[in-house]
Coordinates of C-alpha atoms and ligand atoms in Angstrom, one line a residue:
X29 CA -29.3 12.6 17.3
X30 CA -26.9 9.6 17.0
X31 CA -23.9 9.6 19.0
X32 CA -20.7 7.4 19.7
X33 CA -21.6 5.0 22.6
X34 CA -18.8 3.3 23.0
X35 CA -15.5 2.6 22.0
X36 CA -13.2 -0.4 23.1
X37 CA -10.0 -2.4 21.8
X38 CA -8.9 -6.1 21.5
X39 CA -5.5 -7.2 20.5
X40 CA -5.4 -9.6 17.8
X41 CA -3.6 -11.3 14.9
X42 CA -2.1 -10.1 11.8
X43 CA -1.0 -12.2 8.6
X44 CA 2.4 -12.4 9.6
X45 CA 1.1 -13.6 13.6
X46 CA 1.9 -10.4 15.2
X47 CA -0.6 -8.3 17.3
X48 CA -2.1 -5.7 16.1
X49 CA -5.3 -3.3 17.6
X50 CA -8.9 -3.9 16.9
X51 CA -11.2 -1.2 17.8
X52 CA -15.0 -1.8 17.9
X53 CA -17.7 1.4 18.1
X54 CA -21.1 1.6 19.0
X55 CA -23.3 4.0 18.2
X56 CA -26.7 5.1 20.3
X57 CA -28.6 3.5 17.6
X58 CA -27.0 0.2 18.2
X59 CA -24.5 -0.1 15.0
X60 CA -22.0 -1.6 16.2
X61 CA -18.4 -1.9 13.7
X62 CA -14.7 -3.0 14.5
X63 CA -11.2 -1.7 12.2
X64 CA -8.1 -3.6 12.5
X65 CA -4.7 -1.8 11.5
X66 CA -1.6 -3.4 9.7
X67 CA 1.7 -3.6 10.6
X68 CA 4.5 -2.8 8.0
X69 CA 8.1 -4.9 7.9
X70 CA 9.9 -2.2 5.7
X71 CA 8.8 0.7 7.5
X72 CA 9.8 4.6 6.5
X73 CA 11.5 6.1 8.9
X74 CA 8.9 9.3 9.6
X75 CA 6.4 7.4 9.4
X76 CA 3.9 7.3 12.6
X77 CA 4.9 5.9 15.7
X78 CA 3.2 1.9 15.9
X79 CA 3.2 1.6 19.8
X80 CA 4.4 -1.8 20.5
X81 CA 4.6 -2.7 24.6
X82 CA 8.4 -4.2 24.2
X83 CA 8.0 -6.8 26.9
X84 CA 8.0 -10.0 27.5
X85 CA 5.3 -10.8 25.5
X86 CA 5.0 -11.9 22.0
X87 CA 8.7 -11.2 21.5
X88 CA 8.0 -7.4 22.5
X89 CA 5.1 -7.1 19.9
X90 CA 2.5 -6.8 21.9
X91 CA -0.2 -4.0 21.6
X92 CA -2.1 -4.1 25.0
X93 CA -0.6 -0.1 25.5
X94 CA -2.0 1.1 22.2
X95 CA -5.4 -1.0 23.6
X96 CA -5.5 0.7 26.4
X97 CA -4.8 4.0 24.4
X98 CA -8.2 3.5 23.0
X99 CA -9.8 3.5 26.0
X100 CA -8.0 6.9 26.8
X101 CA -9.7 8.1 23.2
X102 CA -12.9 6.5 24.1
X103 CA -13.1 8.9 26.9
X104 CA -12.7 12.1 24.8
X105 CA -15.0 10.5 21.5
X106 CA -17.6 8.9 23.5
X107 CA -21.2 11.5 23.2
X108 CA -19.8 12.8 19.8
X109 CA -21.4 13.1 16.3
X110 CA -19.9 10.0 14.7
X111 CA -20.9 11.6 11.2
X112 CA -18.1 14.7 11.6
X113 CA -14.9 12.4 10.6
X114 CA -12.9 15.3 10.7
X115 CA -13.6 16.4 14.3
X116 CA -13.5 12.6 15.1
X117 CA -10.2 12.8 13.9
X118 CA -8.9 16.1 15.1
X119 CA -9.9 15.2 18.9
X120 CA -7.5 12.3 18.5
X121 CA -4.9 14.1 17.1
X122 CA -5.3 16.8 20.1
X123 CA -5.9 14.0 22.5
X124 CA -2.0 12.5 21.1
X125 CA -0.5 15.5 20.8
X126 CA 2.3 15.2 19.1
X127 CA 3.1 15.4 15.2
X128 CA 4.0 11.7 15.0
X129 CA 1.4 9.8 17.4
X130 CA 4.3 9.2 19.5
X131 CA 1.8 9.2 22.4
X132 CA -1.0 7.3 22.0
X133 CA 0.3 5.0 19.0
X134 CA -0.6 5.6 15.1
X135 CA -2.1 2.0 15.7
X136 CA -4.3 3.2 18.4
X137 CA -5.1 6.5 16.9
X138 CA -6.3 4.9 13.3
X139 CA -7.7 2.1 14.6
X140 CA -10.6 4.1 16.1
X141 CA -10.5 6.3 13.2
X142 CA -11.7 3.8 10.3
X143 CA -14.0 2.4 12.8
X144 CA -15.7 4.8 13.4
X145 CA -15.9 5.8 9.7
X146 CA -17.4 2.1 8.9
X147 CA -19.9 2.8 11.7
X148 CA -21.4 5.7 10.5
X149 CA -21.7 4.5 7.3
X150 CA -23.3 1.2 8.7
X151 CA -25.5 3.5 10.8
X152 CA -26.5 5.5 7.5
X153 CA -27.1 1.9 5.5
X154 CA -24.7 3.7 3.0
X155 CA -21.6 1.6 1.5
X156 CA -18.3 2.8 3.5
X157 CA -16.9 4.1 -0.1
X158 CA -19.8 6.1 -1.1
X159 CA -20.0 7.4 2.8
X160 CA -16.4 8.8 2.1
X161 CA -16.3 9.2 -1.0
X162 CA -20.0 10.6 -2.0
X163 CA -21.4 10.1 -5.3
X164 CA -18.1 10.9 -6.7
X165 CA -16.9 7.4 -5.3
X166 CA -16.5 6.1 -9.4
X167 CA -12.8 5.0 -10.0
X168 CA -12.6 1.0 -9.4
X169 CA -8.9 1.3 -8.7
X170 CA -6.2 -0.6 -10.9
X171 CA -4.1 -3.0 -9.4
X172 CA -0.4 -3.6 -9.1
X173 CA -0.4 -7.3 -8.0
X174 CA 2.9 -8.6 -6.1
X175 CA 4.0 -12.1 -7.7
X176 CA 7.4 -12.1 -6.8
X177 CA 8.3 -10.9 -3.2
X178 CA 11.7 -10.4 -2.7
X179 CA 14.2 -8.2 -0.2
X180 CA 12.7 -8.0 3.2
X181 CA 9.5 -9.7 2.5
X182 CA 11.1 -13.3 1.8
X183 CA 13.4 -15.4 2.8
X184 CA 15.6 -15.1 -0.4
X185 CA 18.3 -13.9 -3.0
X186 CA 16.0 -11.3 -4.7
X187 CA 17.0 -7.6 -3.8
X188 CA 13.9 -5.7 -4.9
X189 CA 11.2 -6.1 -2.9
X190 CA 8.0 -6.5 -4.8
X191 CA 7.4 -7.9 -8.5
X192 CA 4.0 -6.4 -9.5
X193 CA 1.6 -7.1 -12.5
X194 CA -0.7 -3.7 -13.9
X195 CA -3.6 -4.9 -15.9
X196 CA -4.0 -2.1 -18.0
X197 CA -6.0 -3.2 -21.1
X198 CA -9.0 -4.2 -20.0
X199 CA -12.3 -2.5 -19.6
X200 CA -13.3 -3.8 -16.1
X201 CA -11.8 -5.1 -12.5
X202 CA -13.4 -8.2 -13.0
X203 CA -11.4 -9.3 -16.1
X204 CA -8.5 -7.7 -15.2
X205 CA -8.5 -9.9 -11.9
X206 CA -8.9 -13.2 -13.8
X207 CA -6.2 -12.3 -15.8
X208 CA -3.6 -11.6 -13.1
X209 CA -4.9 -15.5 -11.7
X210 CA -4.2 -16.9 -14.7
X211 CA -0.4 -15.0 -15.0
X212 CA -0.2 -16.5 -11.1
X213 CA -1.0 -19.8 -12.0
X214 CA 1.1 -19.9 -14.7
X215 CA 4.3 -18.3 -12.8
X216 CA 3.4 -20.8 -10.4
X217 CA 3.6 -23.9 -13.4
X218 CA 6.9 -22.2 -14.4
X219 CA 8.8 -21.8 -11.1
X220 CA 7.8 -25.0 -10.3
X221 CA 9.2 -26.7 -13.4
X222 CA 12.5 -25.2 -13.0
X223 CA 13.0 -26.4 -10.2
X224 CA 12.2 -23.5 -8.0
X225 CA 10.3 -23.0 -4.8
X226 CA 7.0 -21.7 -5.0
X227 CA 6.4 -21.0 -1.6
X228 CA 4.8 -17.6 -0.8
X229 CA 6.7 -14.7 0.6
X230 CA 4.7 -12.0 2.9
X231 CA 2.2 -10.1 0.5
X232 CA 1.5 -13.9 -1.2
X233 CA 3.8 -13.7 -4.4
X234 CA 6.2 -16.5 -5.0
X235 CA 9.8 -16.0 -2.8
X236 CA 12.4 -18.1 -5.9
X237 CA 16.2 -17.8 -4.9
X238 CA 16.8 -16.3 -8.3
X239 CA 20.2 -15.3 -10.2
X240 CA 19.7 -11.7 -10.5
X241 CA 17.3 -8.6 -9.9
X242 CA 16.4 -8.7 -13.7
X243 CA 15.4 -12.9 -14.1
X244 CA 12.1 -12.1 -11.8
X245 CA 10.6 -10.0 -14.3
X246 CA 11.7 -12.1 -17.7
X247 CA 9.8 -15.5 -16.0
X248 CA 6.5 -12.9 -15.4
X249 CA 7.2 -11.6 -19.1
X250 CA 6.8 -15.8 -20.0
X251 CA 4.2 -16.2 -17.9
X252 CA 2.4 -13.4 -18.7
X253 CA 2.5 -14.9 -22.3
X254 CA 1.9 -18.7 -21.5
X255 CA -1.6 -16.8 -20.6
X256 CA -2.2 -15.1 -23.7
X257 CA -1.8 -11.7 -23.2
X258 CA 0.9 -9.5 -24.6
X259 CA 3.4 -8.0 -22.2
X260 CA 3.2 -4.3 -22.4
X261 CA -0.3 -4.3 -24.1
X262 CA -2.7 -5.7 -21.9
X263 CA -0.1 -6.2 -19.3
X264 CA 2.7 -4.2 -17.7
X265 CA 5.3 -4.6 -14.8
X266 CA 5.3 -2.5 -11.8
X267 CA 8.8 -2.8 -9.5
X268 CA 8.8 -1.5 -5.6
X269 CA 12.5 -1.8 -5.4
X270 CA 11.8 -0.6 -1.1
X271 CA 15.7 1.0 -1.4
X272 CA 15.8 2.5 1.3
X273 CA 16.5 -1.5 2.9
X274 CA 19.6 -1.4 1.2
X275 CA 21.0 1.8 1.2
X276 CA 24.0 2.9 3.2
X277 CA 24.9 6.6 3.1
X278 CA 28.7 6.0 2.8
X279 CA 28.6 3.0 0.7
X280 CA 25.5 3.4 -1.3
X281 CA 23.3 0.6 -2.7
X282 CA 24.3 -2.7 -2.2
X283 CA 22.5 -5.4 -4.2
X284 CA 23.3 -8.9 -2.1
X285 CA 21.9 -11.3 -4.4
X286 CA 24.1 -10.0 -7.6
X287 CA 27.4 -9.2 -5.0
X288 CA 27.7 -5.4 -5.9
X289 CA 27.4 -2.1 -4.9
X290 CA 25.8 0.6 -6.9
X291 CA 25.7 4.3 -6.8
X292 CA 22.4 6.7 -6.3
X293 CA 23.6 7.6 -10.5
X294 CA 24.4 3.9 -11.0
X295 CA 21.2 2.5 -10.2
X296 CA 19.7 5.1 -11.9
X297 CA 21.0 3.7 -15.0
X298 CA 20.6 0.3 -13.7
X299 CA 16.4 1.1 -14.0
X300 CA 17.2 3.2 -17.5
X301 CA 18.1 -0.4 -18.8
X302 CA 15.0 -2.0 -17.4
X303 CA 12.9 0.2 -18.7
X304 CA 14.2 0.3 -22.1
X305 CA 14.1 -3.2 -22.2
X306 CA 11.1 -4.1 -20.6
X307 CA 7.7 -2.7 -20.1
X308 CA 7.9 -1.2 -17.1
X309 CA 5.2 1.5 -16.1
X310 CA 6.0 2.2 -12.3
X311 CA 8.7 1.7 -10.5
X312 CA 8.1 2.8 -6.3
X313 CA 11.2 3.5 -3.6
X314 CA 13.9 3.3 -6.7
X315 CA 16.2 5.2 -4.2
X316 CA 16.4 5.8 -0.7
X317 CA 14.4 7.6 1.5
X318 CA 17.6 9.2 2.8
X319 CA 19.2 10.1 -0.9
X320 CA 16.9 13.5 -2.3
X321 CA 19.6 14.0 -4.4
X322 CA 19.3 10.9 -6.2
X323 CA 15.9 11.0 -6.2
X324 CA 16.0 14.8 -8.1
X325 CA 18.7 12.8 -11.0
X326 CA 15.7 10.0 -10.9
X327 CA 13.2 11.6 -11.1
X328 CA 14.7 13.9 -14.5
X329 CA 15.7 10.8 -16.3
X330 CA 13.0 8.6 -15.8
X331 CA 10.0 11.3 -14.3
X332 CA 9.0 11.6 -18.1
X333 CA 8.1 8.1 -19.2
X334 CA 7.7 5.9 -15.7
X335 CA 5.7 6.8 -12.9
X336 CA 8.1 7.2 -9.7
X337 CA 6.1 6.3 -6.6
X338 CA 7.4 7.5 -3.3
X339 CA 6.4 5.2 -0.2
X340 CA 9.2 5.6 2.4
X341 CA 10.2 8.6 0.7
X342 CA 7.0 10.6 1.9
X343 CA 5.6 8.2 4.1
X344 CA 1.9 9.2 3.1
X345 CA 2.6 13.0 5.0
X346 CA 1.3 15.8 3.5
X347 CA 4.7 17.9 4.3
X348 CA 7.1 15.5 3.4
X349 CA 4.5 15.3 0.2
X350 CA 4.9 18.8 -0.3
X351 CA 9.0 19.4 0.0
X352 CA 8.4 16.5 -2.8
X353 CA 6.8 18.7 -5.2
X354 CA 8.6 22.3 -4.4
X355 CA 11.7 20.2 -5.4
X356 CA 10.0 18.3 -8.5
X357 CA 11.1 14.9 -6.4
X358 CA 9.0 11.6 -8.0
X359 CA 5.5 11.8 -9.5
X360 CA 3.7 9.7 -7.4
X361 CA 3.1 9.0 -3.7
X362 CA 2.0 5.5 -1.6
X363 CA -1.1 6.1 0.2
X364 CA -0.7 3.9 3.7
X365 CA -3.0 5.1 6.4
X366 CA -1.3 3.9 9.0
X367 CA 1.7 5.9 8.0
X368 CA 0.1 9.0 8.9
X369 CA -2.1 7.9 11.5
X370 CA -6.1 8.9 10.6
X371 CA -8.9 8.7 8.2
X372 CA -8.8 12.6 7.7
X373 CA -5.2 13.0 7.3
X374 CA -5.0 10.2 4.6
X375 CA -7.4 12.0 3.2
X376 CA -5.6 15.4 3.3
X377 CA -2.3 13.7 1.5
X378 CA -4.3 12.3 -1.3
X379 CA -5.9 16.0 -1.9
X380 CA -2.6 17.8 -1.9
X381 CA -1.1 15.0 -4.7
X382 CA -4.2 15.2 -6.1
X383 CA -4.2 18.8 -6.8
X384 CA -0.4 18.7 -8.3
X385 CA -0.9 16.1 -10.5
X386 CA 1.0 13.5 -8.5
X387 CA -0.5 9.9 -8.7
X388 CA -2.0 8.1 -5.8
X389 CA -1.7 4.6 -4.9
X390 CA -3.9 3.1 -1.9
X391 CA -1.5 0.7 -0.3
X392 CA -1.8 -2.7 2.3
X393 CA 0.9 -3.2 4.3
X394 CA 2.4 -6.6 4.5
X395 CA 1.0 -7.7 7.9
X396 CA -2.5 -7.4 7.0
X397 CA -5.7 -8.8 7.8
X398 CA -9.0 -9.7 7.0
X399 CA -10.1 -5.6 7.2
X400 CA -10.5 -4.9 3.1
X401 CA -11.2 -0.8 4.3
X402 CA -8.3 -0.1 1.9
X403 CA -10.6 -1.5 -1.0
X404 CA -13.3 0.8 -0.1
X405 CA -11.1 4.0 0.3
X406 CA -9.7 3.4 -2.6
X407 CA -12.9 4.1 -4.4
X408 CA -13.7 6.9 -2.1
X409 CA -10.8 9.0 -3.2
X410 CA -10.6 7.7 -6.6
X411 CA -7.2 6.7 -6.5
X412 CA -7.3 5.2 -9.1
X413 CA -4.2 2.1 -8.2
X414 CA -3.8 0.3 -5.5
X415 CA -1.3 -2.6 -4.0
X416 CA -2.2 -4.6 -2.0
X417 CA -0.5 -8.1 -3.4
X418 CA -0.9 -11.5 -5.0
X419 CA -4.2 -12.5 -5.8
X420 CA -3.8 -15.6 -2.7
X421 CA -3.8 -15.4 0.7
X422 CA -7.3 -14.4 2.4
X423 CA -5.7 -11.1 4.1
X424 CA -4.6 -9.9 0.4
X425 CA -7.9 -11.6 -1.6
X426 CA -10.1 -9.6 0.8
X427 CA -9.8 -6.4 -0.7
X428 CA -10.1 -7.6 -4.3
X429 CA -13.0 -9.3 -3.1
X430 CA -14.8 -6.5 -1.9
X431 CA -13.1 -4.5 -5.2
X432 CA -15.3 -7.0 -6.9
X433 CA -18.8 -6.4 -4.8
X434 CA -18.1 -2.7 -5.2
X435 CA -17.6 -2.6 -9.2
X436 CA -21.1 -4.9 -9.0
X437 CA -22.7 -2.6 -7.0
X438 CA -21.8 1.2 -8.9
X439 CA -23.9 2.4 -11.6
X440 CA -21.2 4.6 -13.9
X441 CA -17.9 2.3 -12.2
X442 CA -14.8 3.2 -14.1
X443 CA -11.9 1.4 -14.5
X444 CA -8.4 3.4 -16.1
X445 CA -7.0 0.9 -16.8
X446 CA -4.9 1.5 -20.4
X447 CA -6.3 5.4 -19.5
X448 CA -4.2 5.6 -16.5
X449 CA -0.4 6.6 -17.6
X450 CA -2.0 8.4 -20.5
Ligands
PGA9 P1 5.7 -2.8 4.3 O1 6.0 -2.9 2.8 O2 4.2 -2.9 4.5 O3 6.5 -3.9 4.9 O4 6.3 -1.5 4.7 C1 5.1 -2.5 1.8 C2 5.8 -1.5 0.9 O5 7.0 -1.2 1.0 O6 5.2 -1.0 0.0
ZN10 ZN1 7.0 0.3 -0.7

């Protein structure tokens, strides 16, 4: 019988050049296989605790505790059946605890988690999506690809965090991959000759000072053109507005870059205008994390037509998931791992939105790095969407690269694509 071996951490590098854990497993039969976590920037405020040692080092961001937390796993893993992800998973969570990972660090905890997933499945010579997924693993997911990064992800006037593209009319990954380059190249052409900067913000879109919260999406509407596709059609916008950044309880929602101050009901109306006048299929954090009652007037005026993705909001937990439902609050839910802090639990979340018909999108962070597990896990639970930004920037390209060795590799793929909000 195969057993973990051993277990150890390393500290490393993220895309933003923070640490972050690396956790490497060997089995008895010699496979070895390493995770790394990301690291968020505009964190939910339940999510899992990311243990950080707050000294002197790396400005505080260092993870050596959440290393040596591994070790403290390692002790209660090593000897155990590495195929039983569940039991993997529920030993760490009795090892920590707590509901949170407040102990041992969600970094610690998850770390282990997917790496010991990726060894089993390297043990079994079975592809990490199908060894999660089964033979069920079919849906190539559809992605929302961040162009414009704005709010708390860039260095500029843009309030709303993340300008995304949906390919939706297409009949494969592939193609719809080309033709989210081609839309980047050509934003890129038309920034550029404006005069504006096209340097990259976090999750590898373009970070423009811009007038407003609107002129991000009319230049992707022209550039999604200057391709030769039709906005709407073959193309749609997705908007993570990330509210909760600029919410205030007393005051309410103060958009910066446009110097005014909107109300839940205001900005409500602010996004019935974007939708009406653009083609806007998704629209993720539209109010804070913090404002339910907004989020109930949201989700009645706009739950019908737009899918309403909740990332802060229910920070990928099943029970802040299920309050969501019992009070009809978005239609959609983020899918982070590191939010909730293990393989199993993701998988837990994704089941209970499965089962009421809310819709699931695998999500990156925006410190990444060169781990594409998302990609795979994506497929697994057949998602069907996923985020995990602009097509540049190796952290980001690295799960649509391995998106693209997946869809090669499965007899009877799908892709949604124009099936998805149907
Ligand atoms: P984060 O942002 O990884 O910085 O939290 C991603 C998102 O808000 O979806
Ligand atoms: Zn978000």
């Amino acid at each position: 019988m195969v057993f973990i071996d051993d277990i150890f951490a390393d500290e490393v590098l993220d895309s933003r050049g923070n640490p972050t854990v690396r956790a490497t497993v060997i089995l008895s039969d010699k496979t070895e296989a390493s995770a790394i976590v990301p690291s968020g920037a505009s964190t939910g405020k339940k999510e899992a605790l990311e243990l950080r040692d707050k000294d002197e080092r790396y400005m505080g961001k260092g993870v050596l505790k959440a290393c040596e937390n591994v070790a403290k796993i390692a002790d209660v893993l090593i000897g155990t059946d590495p195929f039983n992800q569940a039991e993997i998973d529920a030993l760490i969570k009795d090892l920590d605890g707590t509901d949170n990972y407040s102990n041992l660090g969600a970094n610690a905890a998850l770390s282990v988690s997917m790496a010991v997933a990726r060894a089993s499945s390297k043990s079994l010579d079975i592809p990490l999506y199908k060894y999660l997924g089964g033979s069920n693993a079919l849906t190539l997911p559809t992605p929302m690809f961040n162009i414009i990064n704005g709010g708390s992800h860039a260095n500029n006037s843009v309030d709303f965090q993340e300008y995304m593209i949906m390919p939706l009319n297409f009949d494969d990954f592939e193609n719809a991959l080309r033709a989210c380059a081609e839309i980047y190249h050509n934003l890129k052409n038309i920034l550029h000759t404006r005069g504006h900067s096209t340097s990259l913000g976090d999750e590898g879109g373009f970070a423009p000072n811009l007038k407003s919260n609107e002129e991000p999406i009319e230049i992707i509407i022209e550039a999604i053109k200057k391709s030769g596709y039709e906005p709407g059609v073959d193309i749609t916008i997705a908007l993570d507005v990330a509210s909760s950044e600029f919410y205030d309880e007393k005051k309410g929602y103060r958009l910066a870059g446009e110097n005014r101050t909107l109300s839940s009901f205001e900005l409500v109306q602010y996004y019935e205008k974007l939708c009406s006048k653009y083609p806007i299929v998704s629209i993720e954090d539209g109010l804070s994390e913090d404002d339910w009652d907004g989020w109930k007037i949201l989700t009645e005026r706009l739950g019908g037509k737009v899918q309403l993705v909740g990332d802060d909001l229910f920070v990928t937990n099943k029970n802040i998931l299920k309050q969501g439902i019992e009070q009809k609050i978005a239609n959609a839910i983020l899918i982070k791992p590191n939010q909730i802090g293990t393989v199993s639990e993701t998988m837990q979340t994704v089941r209970l939105a499965q089962r009421n018909n809310y819709k699931c999108v695998m999500s990156h962070r925006s410190g990444e790095s060169e781990d594409a597990f998302i990609a795979d896990f994506a497929v697994a639970l057949n998602t069907g969407q996923i985020k995990t930004g602009a097509m540049a920037r190796g952290e980001r390209t690295a799960k649509y690269n391995r998106l693209l060795e997946i869809e090669r590799r499965i007899i009877f793929g799908e892709y949604l694509g124009k099936h998805l909000f149907k």
